[in-house]
XYZ file of C-alpha atoms in Angstrom:
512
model
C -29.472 30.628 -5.729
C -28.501 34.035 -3.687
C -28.748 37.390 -5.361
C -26.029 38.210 -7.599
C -23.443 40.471 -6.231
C -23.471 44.223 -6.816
C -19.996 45.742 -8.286
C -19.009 48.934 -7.495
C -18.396 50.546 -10.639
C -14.451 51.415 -10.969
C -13.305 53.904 -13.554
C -11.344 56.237 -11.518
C -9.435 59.500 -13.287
C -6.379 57.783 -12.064
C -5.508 54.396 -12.865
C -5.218 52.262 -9.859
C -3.371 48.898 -9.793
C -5.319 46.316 -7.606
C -2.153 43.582 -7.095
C -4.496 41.338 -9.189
C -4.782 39.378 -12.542
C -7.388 37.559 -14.231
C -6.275 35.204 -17.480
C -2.568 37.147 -17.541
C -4.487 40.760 -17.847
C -4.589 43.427 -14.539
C -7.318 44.245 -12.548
C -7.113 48.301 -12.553
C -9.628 50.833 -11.485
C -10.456 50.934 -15.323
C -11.488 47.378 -15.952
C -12.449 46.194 -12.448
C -16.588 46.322 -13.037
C -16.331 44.114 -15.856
C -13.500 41.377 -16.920
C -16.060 39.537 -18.874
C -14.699 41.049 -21.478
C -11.048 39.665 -21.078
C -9.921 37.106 -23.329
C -10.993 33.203 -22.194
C -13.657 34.625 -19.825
C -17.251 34.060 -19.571
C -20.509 34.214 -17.283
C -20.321 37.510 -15.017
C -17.174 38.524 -13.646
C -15.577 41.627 -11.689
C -13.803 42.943 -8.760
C -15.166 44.978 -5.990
C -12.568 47.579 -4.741
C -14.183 48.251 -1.361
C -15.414 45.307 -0.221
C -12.106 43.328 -1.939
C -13.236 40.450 -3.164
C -13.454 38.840 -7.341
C -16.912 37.744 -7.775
C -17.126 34.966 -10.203
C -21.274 34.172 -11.368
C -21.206 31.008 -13.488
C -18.094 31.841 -14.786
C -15.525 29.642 -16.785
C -11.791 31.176 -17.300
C -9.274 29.518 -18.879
C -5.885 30.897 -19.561
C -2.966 30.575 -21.469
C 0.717 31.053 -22.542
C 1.380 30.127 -18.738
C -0.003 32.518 -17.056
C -2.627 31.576 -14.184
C -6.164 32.095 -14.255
C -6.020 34.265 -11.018
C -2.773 35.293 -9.647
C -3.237 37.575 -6.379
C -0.433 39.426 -5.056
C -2.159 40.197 -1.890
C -4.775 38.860 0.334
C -7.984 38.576 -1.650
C -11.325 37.058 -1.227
C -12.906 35.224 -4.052
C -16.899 35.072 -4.034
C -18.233 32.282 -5.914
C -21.782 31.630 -6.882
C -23.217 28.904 -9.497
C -21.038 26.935 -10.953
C -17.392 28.144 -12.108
C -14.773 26.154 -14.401
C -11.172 27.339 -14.707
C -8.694 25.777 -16.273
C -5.330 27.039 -17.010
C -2.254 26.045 -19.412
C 1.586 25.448 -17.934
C 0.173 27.158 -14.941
C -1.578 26.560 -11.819
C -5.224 27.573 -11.436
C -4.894 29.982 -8.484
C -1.674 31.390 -7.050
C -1.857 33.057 -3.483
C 1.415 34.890 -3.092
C -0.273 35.444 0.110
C -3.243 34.199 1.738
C -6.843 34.451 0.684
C -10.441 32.978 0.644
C -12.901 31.135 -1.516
C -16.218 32.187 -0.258
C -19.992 30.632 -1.010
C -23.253 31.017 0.922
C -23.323 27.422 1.613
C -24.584 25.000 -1.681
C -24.663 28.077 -3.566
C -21.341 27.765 -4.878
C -18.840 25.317 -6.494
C -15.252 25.901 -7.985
C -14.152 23.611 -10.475
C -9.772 23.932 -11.055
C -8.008 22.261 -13.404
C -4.224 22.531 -13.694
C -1.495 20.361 -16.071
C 0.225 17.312 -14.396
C 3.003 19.712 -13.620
C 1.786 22.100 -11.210
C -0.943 22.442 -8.734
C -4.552 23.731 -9.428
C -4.084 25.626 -5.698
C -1.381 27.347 -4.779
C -0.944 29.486 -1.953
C 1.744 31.386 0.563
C 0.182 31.534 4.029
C -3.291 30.645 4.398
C -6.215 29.883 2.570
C -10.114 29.745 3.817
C -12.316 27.452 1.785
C -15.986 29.441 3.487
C -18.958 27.759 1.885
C -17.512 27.157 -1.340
C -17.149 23.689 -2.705
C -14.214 23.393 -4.517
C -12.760 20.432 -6.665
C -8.943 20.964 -7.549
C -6.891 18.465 -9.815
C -3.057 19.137 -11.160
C 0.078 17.371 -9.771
C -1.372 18.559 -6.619
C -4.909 19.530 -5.745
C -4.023 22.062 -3.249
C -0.444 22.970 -2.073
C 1.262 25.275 -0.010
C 3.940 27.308 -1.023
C 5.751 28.942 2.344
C 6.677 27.390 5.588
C 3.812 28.765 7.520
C 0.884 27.578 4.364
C -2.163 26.902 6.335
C -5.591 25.434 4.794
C -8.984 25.787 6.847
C -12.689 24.706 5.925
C -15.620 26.349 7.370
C -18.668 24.574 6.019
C -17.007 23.975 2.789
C -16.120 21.516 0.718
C -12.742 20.338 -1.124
C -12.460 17.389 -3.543
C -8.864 17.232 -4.573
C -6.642 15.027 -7.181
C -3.473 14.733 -7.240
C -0.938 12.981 -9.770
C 1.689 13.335 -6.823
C -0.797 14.206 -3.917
C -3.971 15.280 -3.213
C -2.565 17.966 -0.899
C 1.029 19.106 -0.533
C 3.130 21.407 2.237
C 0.329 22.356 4.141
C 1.652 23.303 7.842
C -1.564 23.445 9.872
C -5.749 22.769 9.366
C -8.232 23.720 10.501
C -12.250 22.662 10.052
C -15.748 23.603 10.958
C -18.745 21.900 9.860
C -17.240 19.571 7.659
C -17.189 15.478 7.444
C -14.028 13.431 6.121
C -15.335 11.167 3.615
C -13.065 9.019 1.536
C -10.716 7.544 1.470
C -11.654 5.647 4.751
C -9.308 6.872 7.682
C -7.279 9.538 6.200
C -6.735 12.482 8.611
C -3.950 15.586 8.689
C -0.563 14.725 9.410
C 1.633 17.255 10.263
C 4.745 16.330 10.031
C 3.882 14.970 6.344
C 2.333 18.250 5.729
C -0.887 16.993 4.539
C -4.110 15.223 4.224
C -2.619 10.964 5.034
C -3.371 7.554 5.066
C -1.432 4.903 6.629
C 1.616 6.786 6.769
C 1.763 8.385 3.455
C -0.170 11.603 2.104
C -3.141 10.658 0.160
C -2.506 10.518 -3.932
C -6.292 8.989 -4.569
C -9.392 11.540 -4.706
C -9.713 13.019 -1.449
C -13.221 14.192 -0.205
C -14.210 16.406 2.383
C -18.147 17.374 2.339
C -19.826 20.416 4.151
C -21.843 18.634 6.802
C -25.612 18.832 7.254
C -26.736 21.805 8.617
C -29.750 22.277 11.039
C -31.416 25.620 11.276
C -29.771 26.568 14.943
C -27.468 28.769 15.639
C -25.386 29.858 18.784
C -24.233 32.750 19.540
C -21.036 33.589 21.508
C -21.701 36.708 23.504
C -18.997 39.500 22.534
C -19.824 41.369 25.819
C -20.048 44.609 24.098
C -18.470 44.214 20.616
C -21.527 44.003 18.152
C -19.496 41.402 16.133
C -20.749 37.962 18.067
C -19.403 34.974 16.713
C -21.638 32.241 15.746
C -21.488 28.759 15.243
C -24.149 26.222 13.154
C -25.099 23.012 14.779
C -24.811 20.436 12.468
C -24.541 16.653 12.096
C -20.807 16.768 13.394
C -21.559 18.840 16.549
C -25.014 18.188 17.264
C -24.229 15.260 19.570
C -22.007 17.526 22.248
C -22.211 21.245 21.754
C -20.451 21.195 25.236
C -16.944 22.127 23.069
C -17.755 25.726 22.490
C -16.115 27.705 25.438
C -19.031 30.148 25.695
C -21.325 26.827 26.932
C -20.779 25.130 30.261
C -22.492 21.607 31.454
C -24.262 19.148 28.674
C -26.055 20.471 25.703
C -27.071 18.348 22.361
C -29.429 18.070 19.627
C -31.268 15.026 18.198
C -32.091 16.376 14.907
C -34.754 13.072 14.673
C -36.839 14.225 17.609
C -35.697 17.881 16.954
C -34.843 17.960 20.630
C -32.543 20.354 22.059
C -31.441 19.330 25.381
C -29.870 21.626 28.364
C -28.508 19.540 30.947
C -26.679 21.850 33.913
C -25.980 24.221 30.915
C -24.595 28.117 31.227
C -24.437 30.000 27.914
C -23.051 33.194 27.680
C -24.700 34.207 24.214
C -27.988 33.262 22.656
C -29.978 31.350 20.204
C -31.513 31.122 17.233
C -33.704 28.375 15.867
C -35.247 28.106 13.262
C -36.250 24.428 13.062
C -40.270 24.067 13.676
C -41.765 22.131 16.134
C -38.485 22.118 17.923
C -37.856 21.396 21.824
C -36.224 22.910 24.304
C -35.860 20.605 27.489
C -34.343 21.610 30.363
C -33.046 19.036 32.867
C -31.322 20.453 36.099
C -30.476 24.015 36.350
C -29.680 26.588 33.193
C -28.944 29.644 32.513
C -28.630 32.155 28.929
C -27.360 35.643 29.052
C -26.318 38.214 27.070
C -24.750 41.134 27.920
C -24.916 43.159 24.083
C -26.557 46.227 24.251
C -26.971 46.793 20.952
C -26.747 45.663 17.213
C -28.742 42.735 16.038
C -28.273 40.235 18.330
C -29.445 42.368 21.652
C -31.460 39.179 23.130
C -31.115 36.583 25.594
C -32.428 33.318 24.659
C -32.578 34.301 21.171
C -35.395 34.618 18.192
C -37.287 31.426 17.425
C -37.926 31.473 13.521
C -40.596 28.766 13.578
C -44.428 28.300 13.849
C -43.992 25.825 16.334
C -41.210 25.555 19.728
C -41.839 25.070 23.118
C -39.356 24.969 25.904
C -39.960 21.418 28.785
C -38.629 20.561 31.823
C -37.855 17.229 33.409
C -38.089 16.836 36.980
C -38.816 20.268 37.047
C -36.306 21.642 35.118
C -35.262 25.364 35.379
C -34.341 28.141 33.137
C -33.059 31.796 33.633
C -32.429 34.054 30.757
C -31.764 37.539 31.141
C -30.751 40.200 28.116
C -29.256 43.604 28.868
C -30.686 44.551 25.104
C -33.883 46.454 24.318
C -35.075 43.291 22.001
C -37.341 40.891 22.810
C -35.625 38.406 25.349
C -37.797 35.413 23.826
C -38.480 37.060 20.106
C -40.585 34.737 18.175
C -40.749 35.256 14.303
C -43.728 33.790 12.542
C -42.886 32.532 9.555
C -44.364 32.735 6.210
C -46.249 29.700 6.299
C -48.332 30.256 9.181
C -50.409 33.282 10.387
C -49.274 33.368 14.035
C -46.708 31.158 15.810
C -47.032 28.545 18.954
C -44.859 28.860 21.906
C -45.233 26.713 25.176
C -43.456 26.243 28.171
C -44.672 23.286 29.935
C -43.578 21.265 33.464
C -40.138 24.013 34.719
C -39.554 26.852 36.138
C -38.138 29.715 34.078
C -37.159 33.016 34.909
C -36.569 35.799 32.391
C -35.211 38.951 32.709
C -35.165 41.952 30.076
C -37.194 44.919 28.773
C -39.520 42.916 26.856
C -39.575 39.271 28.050
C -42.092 37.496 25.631
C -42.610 38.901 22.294
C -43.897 36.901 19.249
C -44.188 39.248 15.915
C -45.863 38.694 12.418
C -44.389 37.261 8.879
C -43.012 39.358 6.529
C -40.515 39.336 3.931
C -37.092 39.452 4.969
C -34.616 35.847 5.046
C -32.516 36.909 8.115
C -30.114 33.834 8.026
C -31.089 31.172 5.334
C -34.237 30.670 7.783
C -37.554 31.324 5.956
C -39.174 34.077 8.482
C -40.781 37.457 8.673
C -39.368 40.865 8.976
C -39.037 42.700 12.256
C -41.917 44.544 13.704
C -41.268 47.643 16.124
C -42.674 47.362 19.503
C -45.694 48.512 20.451
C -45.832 51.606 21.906
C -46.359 51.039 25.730
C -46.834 54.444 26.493
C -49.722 54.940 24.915
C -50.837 51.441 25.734
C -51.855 50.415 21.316
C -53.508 47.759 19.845
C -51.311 46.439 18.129
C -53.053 42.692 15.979
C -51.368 43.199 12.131
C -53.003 39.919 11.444
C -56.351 37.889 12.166
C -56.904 36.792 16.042
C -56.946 33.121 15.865
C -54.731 30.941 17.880
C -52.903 30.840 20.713
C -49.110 32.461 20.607
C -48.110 31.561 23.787
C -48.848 28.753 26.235
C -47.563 28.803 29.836
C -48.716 24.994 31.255
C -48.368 23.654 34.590
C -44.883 25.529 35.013
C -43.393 28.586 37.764
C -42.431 31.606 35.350
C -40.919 34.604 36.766
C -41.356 37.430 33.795
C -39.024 40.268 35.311
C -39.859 43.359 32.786
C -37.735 46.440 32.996
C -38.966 50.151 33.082
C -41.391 50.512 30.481
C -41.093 47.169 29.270
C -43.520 44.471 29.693
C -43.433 40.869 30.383
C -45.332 39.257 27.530
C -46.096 41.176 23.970
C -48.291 39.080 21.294
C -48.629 40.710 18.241
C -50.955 37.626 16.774
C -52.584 35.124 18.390
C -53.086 34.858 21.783
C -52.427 33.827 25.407
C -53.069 31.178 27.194
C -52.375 29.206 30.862
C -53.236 25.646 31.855
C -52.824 24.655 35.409
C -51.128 27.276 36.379
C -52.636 31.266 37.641
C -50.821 35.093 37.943
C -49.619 35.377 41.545
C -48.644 39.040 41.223
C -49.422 41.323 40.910
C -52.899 41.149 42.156
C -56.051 41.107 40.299
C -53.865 40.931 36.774
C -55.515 39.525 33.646
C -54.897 38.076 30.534
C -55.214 40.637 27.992
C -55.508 41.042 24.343
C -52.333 41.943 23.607
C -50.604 41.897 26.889
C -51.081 40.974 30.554
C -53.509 43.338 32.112
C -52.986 45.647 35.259
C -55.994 46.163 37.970
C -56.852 49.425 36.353
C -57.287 47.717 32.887
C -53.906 48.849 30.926
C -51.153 46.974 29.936
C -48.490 46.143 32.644
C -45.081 47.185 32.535
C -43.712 45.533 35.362
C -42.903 42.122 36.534
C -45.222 39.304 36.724
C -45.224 35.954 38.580
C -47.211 32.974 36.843
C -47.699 30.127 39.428
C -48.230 26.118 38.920
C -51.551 25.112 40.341
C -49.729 22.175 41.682
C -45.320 21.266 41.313
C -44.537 21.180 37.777
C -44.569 16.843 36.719
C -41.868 15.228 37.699
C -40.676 12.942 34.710
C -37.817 10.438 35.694
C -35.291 8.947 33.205
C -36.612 5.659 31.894
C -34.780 3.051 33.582
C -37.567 0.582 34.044
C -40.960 -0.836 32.135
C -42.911 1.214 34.750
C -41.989 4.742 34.428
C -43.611 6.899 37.425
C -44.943 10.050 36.938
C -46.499 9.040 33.499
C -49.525 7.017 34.220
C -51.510 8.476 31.511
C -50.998 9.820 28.355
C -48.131 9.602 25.372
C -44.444 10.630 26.028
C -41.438 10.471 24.348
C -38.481 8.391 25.228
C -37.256 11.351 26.622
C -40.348 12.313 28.554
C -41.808 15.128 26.322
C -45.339 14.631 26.422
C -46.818 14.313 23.000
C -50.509 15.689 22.172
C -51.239 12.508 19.288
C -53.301 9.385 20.060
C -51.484 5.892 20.108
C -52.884 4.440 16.720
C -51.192 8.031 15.072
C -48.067 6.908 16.397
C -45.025 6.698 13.714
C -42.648 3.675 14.496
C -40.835 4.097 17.411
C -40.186 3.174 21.574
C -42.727 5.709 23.552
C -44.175 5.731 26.859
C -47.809 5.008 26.568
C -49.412 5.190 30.620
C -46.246 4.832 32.248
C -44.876 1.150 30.162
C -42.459 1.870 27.381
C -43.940 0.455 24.270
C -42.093 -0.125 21.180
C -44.591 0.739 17.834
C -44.239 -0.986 14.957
């Protein structure tokens, strides 16, 4: 359940009128911390000023004498968390003489309306967002629009309506994000019947739409300079072609059952975040991530990996470039709270990245950015005077560079790889440049035995494996070892194997 909300206290010298009532009674300046105490209201209720939204904790409201339970003369935000009941008499549940929004942190918040047979338990002018909330509306419609223009969208949302006449009614446009149609069977928006149909004829039976499953990835739109990026979940809806966002060019999906990310020919122009462990990155073809912010949160280029395990894969050789204009890491790994130091590999491709600080990994802590479970920031060591900086014990490795050609182009006091716990390793592959550079404690070493701050280039002791598409019983390039169906090769001997098609020394095998 997310932290209750904080309300500003109200209680101004002068008595300010909010264009807002709750069970027939105004919201004012004098009231606004607390309408608890309003007739036919319980749980935690009030109304933030500032920030312009009614919060609504467990509440149930009913109202009476016709009068609706929340009657906004303006554009107002509703923020729902727990579970909330109202109910109101000879009146609808909600009236919008505007627009407005319902808004939930996702399964953290579900609005139950109930209006007579006579009018609708929604009502609203222009448009109304249903963000996160789920909400379940009965009356003679579930949710209706009451001007020309009435819009409804649903961002990750939910909306379970009855209706004696019709589930929805004079609704001009919708709009959805992260959201399934679920019964009945077929139904879809119909615009010139102004509402959710079937066959023709709007829907009078229980209409569901569900919030869709949500994995822990998110992608970033870059804002090239406006420190508001949008972002976008991938989910069960999406997952299969996230191709349809305009910020990414060429093929990119998930499969949420190998937690495979795949970037086919792909361009982004943002970044990422994951937060799904053990998750892979494979790269087929040539790809590219950048991100021009230069400052605010999101000042990275591939993104920050919330996980204990991720590694990034090519096939055929697969390459990457990322590049960040910001001063973050441009690969930031968070460990999370579970584990004392993360695991990062890139294995078989050729990557390229470009930023202040290309590799960083950091330790757990106790921030939630997101709903992902990870650790607070930790600042940057300070290169200048070249510190030590473990926080944690020295076990592992943090990151792995395997049999791959990785260009780490650090900026001016930057470096190329930072690794706060843990450690770092290569297999099959050496440091071309500069010269006589190790592999340090912390970082990779300069000549005279301090931490570099400039560019290094890793090289594959032989081309990175060439993996084809299965297309035949005999897959070349696999002779030996475990793989994937996709050709990730997987450290796990045969008898360990779940059920599944693999290919086991270049024959695909199907375990049972």
């Amino acid at each position: 359940m997310a932290t209750a909300a904080v309300i500003t206290p109200c209680g101004a010298q002068t008595e300010t009128d909010y264009e807002l009532e709750v069970a027939g009674v105004k919201v004012t300046s004098k009231n606004c911390s607390d309408l608890s105490v309003i007739e036919g209201v319980s749980g935690r209720v009030g109304y933030d000023p500032y920030e312009n939204y009614l919060f609504l904790y467990d509440a149930k409201i009913e109202s009476k004498n016709g009068v609706p339970v929340v009657l906004a003369k303006k554009d107002v935000e509703i923020f729902v968390v727990g579970n909330c009941t109202l109910s109101a008499e000879n009146a609808p549940c909600i009236v919008y003489e505007k627009g407005g929004s319902l808004y939930s942190t996702p399964s953290e918040g579900t609005l139950e309306c109930y209006a007579p047979e006579d009018y609708a338990a929604v009502l609203f002018a222009e448009k109304l967002n249903i963000n996160g909330t789920e909400l379940e509306a009965t009356g003679k419609y579930g949710v209706a629009g009451s001007g020309d223009s009435a819009a409804l969208g649903i961002v990750r949302g939910g909306l379970k309506a009855y209706g004696k006449q019709s589930a929805t009614y004079n609704i001009a446009s919708f709009e959805k994000e992260g959201v399934k149609f679920m019964s009945p069977e077929g139904f879809y928006f119909d615009a010139e019947l102004r509402g959710m149909a079937k066959d023709g004829k709007l829907v009078s039976d229980t209409l569901l739409i569900s919030p869709a499953k949500r994995y822990k990835i998110i992608l970033l739109k870059d804002s090239y300079g406006d420190t508001n990026e949008e972002e976008y979940y991938v989910d069960e809806v999406n997952c299969n072609d996230l191709s349809v966002y305009d910020f990414v060019e060429g093929k990119m999906d998930y499969n949420p059952d190998t937690k495979t990310l795949t970037l086919d020919n792909v361009k982004i122009n943002g970044g990422i975040i994951i937060g799904e462990d053990s998750l892979t990155i494979l790269l087929k073809g040539t790809n590219e991530i950048v991100n021009t912010l230069t400052s605010g949160r999101y000042d990275f280029g591939l993104g920050y990996l919330f996980v204990d395990t991720a590694s990034i894969r090519g096939v055929n050789g697969g390459e990457l470039k990322v590049t960040s204009q910001g001063s973050s890491g441009t690969i930031f790994i968070k460990n999370s709270k579970s584990r004392k130091f993360s695991r990062f590999t890139i294995k078989d491709c050729n990557m390229e990245v470009n930023g202040r600080y290309d590799i960083v990994n950091g330790a757990a802590g106790s921030s939630r950015p997101k709903d992902f479970d990870a650790g607070s920031f930790l600042a940057l060591p300070d290169m200048v005077k070249k510190k030590t900086v473990r926080s944690m014990e020295n076990e592992g490795v943090a990151v792995s560079i395997d049999n791959s050609n990785v260009k780490l182009n650090c900026t001016d006091n930057g470096s190329p790889i930072i690794v706060m716990t843990g450690g770092i390793e290569l297999l099959k592959c050496r440091i071309i440049s500069p010269e006589n550079a190790t592999i340090g404690e912390n970082y990779i070493m300069g000549a005279d035995g301090n931490p570099l701050s400039e560019s290094v280039v890793i090289g594959s002791e032989s081309t990175p494996v060439e993996i084809d598409n299965v297309k035949n019983n005999s897959v070349p390039g696999m002779s030996k070892g475990v793989f994937t169906i996709d050709g990730i090769r997987m450290d796990v001997d045969e008898k360990d194997l779940p059920a599944g098609l693999y290919i086991i020394d270049g024959k695909k095998i199907i375990k049972k």
